[in-house]
Structures are given as structure tokens and as C-alpha cells.
Short mmCIF file of C-alpha atoms in Angstrom, two decimals:
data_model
loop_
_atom_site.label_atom_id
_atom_site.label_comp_id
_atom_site.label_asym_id
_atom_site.label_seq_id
_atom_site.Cartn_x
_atom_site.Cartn_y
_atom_site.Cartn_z
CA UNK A 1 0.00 0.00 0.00
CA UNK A 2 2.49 2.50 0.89
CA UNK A 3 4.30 1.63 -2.26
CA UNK A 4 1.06 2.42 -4.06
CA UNK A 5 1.09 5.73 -2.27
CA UNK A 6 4.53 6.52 -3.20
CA UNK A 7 4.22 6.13 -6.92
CA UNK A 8 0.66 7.77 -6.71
CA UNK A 9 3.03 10.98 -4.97
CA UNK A 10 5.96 10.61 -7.93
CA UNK A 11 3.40 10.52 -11.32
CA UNK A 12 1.82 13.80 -9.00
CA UNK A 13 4.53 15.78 -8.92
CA UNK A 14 6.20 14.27 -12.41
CA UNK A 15 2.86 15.94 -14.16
CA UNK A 16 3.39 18.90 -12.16
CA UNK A 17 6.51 19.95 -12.97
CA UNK A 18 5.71 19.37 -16.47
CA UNK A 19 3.01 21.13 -16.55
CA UNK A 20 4.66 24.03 -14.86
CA UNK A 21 7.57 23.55 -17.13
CA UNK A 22 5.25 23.90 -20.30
CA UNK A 23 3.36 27.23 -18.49
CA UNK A 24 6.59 28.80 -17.61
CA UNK A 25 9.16 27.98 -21.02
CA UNK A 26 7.22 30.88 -23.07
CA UNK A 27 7.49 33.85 -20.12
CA UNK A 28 11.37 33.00 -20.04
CA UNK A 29 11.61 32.90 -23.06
CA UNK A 30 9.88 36.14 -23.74
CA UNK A 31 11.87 37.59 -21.01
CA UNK A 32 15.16 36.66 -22.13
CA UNK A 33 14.05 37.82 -25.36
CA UNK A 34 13.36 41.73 -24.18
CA UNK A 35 17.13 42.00 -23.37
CA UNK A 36 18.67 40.30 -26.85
CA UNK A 37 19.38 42.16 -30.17
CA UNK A 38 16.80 41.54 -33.12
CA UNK A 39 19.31 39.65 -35.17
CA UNK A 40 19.50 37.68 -32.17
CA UNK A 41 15.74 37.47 -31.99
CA UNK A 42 14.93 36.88 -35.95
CA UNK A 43 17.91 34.19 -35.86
CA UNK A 44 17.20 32.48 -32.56
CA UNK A 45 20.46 31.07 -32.87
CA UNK A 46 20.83 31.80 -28.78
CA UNK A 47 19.18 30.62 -25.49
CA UNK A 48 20.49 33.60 -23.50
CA UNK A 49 21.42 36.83 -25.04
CA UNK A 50 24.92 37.38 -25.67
CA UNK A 51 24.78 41.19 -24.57
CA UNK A 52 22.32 42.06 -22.23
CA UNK A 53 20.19 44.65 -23.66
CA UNK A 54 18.37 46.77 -20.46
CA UNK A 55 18.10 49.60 -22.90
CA UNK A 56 15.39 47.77 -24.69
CA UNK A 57 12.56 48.62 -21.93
CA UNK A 58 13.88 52.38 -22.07
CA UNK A 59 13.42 52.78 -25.61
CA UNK A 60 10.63 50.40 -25.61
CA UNK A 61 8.85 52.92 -23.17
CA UNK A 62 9.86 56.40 -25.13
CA UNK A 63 10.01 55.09 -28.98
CA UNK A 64 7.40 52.72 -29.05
CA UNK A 65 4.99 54.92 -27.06
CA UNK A 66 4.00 52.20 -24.41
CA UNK A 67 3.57 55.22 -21.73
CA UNK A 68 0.70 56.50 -23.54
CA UNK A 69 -0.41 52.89 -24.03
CA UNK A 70 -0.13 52.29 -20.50
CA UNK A 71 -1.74 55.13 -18.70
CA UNK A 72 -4.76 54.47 -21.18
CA UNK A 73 -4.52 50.43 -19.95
CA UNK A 74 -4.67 52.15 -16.18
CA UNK A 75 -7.55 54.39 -16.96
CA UNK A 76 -9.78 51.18 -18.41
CA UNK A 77 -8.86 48.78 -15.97
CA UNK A 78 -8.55 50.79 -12.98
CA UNK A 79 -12.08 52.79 -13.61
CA UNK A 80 -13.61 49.31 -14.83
CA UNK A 81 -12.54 47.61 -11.44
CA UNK A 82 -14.25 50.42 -9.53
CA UNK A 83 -17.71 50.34 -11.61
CA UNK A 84 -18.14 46.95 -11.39
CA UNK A 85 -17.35 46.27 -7.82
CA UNK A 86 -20.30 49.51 -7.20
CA UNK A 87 -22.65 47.92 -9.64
CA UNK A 88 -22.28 44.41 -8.85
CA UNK A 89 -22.17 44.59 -5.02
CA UNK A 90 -25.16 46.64 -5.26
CA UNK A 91 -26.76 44.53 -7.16
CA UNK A 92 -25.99 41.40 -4.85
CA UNK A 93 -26.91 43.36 -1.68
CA UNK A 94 -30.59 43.86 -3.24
CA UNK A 95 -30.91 40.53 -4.78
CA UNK A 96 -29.62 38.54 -1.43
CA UNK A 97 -31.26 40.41 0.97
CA UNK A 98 -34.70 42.13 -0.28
CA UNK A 99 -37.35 40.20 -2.15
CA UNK A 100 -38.84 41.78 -5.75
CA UNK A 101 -41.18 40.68 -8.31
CA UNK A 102 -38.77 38.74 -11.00
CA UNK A 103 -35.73 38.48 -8.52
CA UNK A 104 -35.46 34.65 -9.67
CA UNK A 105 -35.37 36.45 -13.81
CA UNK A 106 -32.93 38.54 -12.86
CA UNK A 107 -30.35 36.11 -11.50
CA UNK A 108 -31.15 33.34 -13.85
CA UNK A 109 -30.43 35.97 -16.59
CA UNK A 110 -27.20 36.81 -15.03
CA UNK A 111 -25.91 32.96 -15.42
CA UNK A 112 -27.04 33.15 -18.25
CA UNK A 113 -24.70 35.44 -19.93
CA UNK A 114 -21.84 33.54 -17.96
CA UNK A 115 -22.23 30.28 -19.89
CA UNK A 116 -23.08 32.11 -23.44
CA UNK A 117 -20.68 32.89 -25.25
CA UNK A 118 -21.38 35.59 -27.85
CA UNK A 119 -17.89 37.01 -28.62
CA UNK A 120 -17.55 39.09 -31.27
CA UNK A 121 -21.21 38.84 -32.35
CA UNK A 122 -22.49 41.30 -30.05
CA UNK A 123 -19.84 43.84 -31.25
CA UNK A 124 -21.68 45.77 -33.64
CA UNK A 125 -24.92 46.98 -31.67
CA UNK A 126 -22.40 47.66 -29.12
CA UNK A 127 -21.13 49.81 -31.35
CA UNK A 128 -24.09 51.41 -32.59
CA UNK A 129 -24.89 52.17 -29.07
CA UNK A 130 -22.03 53.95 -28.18
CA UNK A 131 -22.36 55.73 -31.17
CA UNK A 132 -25.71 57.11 -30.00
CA UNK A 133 -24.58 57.67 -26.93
CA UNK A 134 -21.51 59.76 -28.52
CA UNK A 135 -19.02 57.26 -26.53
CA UNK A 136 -17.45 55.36 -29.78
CA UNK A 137 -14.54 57.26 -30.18
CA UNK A 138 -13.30 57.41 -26.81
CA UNK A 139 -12.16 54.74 -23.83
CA UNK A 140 -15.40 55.49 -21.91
CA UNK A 141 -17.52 53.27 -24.39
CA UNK A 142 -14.97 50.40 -23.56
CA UNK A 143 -15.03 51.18 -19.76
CA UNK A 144 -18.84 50.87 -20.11
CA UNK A 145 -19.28 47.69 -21.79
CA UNK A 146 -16.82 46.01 -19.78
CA UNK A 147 -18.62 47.19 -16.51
CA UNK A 148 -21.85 45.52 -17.88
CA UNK A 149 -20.61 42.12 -17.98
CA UNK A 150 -20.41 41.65 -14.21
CA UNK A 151 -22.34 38.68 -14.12
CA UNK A 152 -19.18 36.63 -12.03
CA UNK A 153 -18.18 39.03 -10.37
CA UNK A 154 -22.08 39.39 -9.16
CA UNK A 155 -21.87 35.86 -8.09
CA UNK A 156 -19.16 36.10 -6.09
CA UNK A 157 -19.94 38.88 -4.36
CA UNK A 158 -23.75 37.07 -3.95
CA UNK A 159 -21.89 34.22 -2.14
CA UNK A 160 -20.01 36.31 -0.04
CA UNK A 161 -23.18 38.56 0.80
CA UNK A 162 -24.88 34.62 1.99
CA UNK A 163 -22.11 34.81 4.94
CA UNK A 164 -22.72 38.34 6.35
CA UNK A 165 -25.47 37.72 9.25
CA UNK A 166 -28.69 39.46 8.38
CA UNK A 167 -29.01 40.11 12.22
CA UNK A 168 -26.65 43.26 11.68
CA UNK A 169 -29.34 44.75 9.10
CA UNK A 170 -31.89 44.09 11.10
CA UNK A 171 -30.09 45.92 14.45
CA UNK A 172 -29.19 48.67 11.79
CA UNK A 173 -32.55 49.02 10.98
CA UNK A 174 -33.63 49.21 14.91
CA UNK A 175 -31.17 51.81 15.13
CA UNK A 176 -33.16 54.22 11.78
CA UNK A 177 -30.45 53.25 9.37
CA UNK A 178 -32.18 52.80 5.76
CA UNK A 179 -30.95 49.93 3.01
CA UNK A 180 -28.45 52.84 1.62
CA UNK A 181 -26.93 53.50 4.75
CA UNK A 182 -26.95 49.75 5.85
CA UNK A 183 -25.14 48.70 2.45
CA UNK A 184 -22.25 51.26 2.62
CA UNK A 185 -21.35 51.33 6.32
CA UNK A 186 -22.23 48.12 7.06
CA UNK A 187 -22.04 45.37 4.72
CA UNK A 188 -20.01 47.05 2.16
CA UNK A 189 -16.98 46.85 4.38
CA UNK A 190 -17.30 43.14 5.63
CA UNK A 191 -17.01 41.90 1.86
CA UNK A 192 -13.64 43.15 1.55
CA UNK A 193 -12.52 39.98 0.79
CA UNK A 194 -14.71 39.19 -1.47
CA UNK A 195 -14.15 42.61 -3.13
CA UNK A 196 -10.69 41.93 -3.33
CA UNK A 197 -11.18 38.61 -5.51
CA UNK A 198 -13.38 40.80 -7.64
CA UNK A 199 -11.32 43.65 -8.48
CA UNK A 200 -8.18 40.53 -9.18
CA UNK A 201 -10.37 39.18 -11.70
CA UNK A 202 -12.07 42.91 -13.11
CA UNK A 203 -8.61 44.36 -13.27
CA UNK A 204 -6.90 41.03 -15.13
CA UNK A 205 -9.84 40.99 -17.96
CA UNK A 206 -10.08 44.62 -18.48
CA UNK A 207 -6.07 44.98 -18.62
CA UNK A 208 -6.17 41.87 -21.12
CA UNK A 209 -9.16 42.94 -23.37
CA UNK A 210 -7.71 43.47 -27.32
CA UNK A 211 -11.09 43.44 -28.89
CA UNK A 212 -12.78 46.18 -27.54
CA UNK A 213 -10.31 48.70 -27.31
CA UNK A 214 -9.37 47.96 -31.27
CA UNK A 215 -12.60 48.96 -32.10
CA UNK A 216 -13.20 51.88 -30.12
CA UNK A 217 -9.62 53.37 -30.87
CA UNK A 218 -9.20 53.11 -35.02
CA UNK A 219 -9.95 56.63 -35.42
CA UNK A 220 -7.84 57.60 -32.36
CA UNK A 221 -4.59 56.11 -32.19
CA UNK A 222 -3.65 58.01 -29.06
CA UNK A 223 -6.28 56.24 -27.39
CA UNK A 224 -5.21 52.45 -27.85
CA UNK A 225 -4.51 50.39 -24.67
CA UNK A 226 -0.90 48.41 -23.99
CA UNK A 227 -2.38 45.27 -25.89
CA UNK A 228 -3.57 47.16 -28.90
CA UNK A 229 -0.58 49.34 -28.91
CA UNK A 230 1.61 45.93 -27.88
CA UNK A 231 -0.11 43.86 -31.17
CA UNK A 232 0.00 47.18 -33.73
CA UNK A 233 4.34 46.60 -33.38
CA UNK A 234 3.56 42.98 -35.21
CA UNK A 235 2.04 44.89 -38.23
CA UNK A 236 3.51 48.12 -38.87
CA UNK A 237 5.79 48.87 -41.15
CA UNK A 238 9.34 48.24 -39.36
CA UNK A 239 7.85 45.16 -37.98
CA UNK A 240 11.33 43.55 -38.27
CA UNK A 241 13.37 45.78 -36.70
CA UNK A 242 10.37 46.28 -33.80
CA UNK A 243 10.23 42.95 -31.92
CA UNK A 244 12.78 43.42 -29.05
CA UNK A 245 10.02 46.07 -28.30
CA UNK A 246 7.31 43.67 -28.33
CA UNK A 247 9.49 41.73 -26.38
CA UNK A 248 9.96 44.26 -23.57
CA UNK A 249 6.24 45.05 -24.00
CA UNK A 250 5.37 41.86 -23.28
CA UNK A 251 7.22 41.89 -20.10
CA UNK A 252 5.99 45.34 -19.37
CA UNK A 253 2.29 44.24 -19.88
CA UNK A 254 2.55 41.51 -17.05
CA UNK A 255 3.90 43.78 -14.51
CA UNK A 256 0.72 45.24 -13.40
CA UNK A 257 -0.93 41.81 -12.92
CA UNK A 258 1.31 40.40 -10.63
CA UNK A 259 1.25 44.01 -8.56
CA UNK A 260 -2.51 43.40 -8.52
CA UNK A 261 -2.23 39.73 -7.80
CA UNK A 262 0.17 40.47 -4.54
CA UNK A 263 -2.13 43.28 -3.21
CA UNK A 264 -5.47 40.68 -3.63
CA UNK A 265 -3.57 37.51 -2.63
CA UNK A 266 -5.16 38.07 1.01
CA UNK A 267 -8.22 38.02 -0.11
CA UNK A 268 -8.14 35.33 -2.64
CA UNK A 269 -6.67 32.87 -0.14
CA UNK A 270 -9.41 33.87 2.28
CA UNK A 271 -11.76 32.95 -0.51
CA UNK A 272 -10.09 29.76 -0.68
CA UNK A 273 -9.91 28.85 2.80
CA UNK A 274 -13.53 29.53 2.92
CA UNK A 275 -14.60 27.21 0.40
CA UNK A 276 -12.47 24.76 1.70
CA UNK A 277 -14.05 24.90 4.97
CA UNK A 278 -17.94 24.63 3.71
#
């Protein structure tokens, strides 16, 4: 039996650490790619580079315009994160705790768009909305679009809301507080951990989206995100002598993600721990 166990334990961590080996080979080799030379790069002759190129990021940050591509990144993921965590917790404080004609619609309607995927097909009246609404030229029609599909961040927020006690609306009410006032001094600050898993998962799909921002930015250049601005390099017209940039880019592009992974890992190990526990 315990040999059983044993060779249960090796085959475990034989697939594990080749599974991590095939997740990790293509970030080194991206990131040993930002500091090589594009002959070195177009040849791929070389493992490691054979002059370490730090300038790359520099120029990759002033030449290839990623600043501007950045900052516009920050302005849709960090305003996204903060719209949906409003609109969704909201909308899981009213659903979990007050009862409403079509309350079972509403949140069958919400899975509903989780396990449909439409894709690109919804695209156009997106677009013809935001062009009555004089938003499809700009970053807000992105920022709005994205906020709308909250449906799992709404569900995880709703299961968080199912372990707040409803005795502490009920004293709040004794004491004259109304729903409002409940939500924002009460309950809204016990689901910081589930807020926190929320704005990971906001932040890492608005920072990621290519589609949208493509769309909404054709006619305004200036206005492209770091993965629009990141994939444009590929195409233009000195694509050869541009992919060290992409390179660095790249590398730039994942820095925010693992800033915003380290300040939510509290909460998304809470998150875990919890399920575990239930």
C-alpha cells in the first residue's frame, strides 16, 4: 500500500513539474528575449542573449509609445474595477437580501450570460450604441461595456453577501439606518474579501481585453490600450526591426498583474480557505 502511495506521490509531482515547465518555457523565453538584439531574436540562434540589452525597456517605453499605451490600460482597468465592484455589489446586496417581483429572472439571466458565449457577435450593436450615446470614439464606451458584464463578479460577491449575518441589518434598521446607509457602512466593508477577488479578476480581464479597445480606438490612435498598442508593433511597417520592443512590452504588460495579484492575494486565499471549509 504505501508503495502504491509513493508512486501515486511521484506521477503527481512528475505531471506537475511538467506542466509548470510547459506554463513557464514561453514567459522566459519572452523575457530573455526583451534583453537580446533583433538579429538575435529573428535568428534564434541563442538561449540567453549574448549582450544584455536593459536599454530595450527604455526605448521600448519612449520610442514605441508604451507610456501612452499604459496610462490608457490604467484608466480602463482601474475605472472598470471600480464600476463593477459599485454595480455588482449593489446589485448582490438587493438581490440577497430584499425580495422583488422577477428576482429569480434577474439572477437566472445573469448565469445566463456567464455560460453564453457571444464574442464578437455582439460587437456591432455595441457599437451602434455607443455611437448614439456619442461614446465610440473614446475609452469610456470600452469602460462601459466592460462594466456591464459583471455577471461573475455578481456571483461572487452574492456568495459572499450569503455569509454576512442578516441580524446586523436588522439591528441597523432598529437603530433608523435605511438599506443605503446599511449597504455602505455596514455590509459594504465586511465583503472586503470578497471585493478583493473581484477587483483581481475585473482588473486582469479589463487589462487583457484586445477586442474592444481595437474597435473603439481606429480613429484615435492616441487612445489604444498596452495590448492594442503591444499587437500594432507585429504589423507596422518596421515590424522587423520592432520585436525586441514587443518583447519588452510583453514583459511590461505583465507587470501590473502580478502588482494586482500580490495586493489581492489576502483576499483570494481567504476565498479559498472559505470554500475549503464549507
Amino acid at each position: 500500500m504505501r508503495t502504491k502511495t509513493l508512486l501515486g506521490k511521484s506521477i503527481l509531482w512528475i505531471f506537475l513539474l511538467v506542466f509548470a515547465f510547459v506554463t513557464l518555457i514561453p514567459v522566459v523565453i519572452t523575457i530573455l528575449g526583451s534583453f537580446k538584439t533583433n538579429s538575435e531574436l529573428t535568428t534564434g540562434a541563442t538561449f540567453l542573449p549574448s549582450l544584455w540589452k536593459f536599454s530595450n525597456y527604455g526605448e521600448a517605453w519612449e520610442q514605441a509609445n508604451f507610456s501612452t499605451y499604459t496610462f490608457n490600460s490604467l484608466i480602463v482597468a482601474l475605472t472598470t474595477v471600480a464600476g463593477t465592484l459599485l454595480v455588482a455589489s449593489m446589485a448582490a446586496y438587493v438581490v440577497e437580501r430584499m425580495t422583488f417581483f422577477g428576482k429569480k429572472l434577474y439572477v437566472g439571466m445573469q448565469a445566463f450570460t456567464m455560460f453564453v458565449a457571444v464574442g464578437a457577435v455582439v460587437l456591432r450593436p455595441q457599437f451602434d450604441l455607443m455611437v448614439k450615446l456619442n461614446l465610440h470614439s473614446s475609452l469610456w464606451g470600452v469602460i462601459l461595456i466592460l462594466i456591464s458584464a459583471h455577471a461573475s463578479i455578481f456571483f461572487i460577491l452574492f456568495s459572499f453577501m450569503k455569509g454576512i449575518p442578516r441580524e446586523l441589518d436588522e439591528a441597523a434598521r432598529i437603530d433608523g439606518c435605511s438599506p443605503g446607509r446599511t449597504f455602505w457602512r455596514i455590509i459594504l466593508p465586511l465583503l472586503g474579501p470578497g471585493l478583493g477577488v473581484g477587483a483581481l479578476f475585473t482588473f486582469r480581464g479589463a487589462w487583457n481585453e484586445y477586442l474592444l479597445p481595437l474597435v473603439f480606438t481606429m480613429t484615435k490612435p492616441e487612445l489604444q490600450t498596452l495590448t492594442v498598442g503591444l499587437a500594432n508593433l507585429k504589423y507596422g511597417i518596421s515590424a522587423a526591426s520592432q520585436t525586441h520592443y514587443m518583447m519588452a512590452g510583453a514583459c511590461l504588460s505583465i507587470l501590473p498583474i502580478l502588482v494586482a495579484y500580490i495586493f489581492a492575494n489576502k483576499s483570494f486565499m481567504q476565498m479559498t480557505a472559505g470554500s475549503l471549509k464549507g
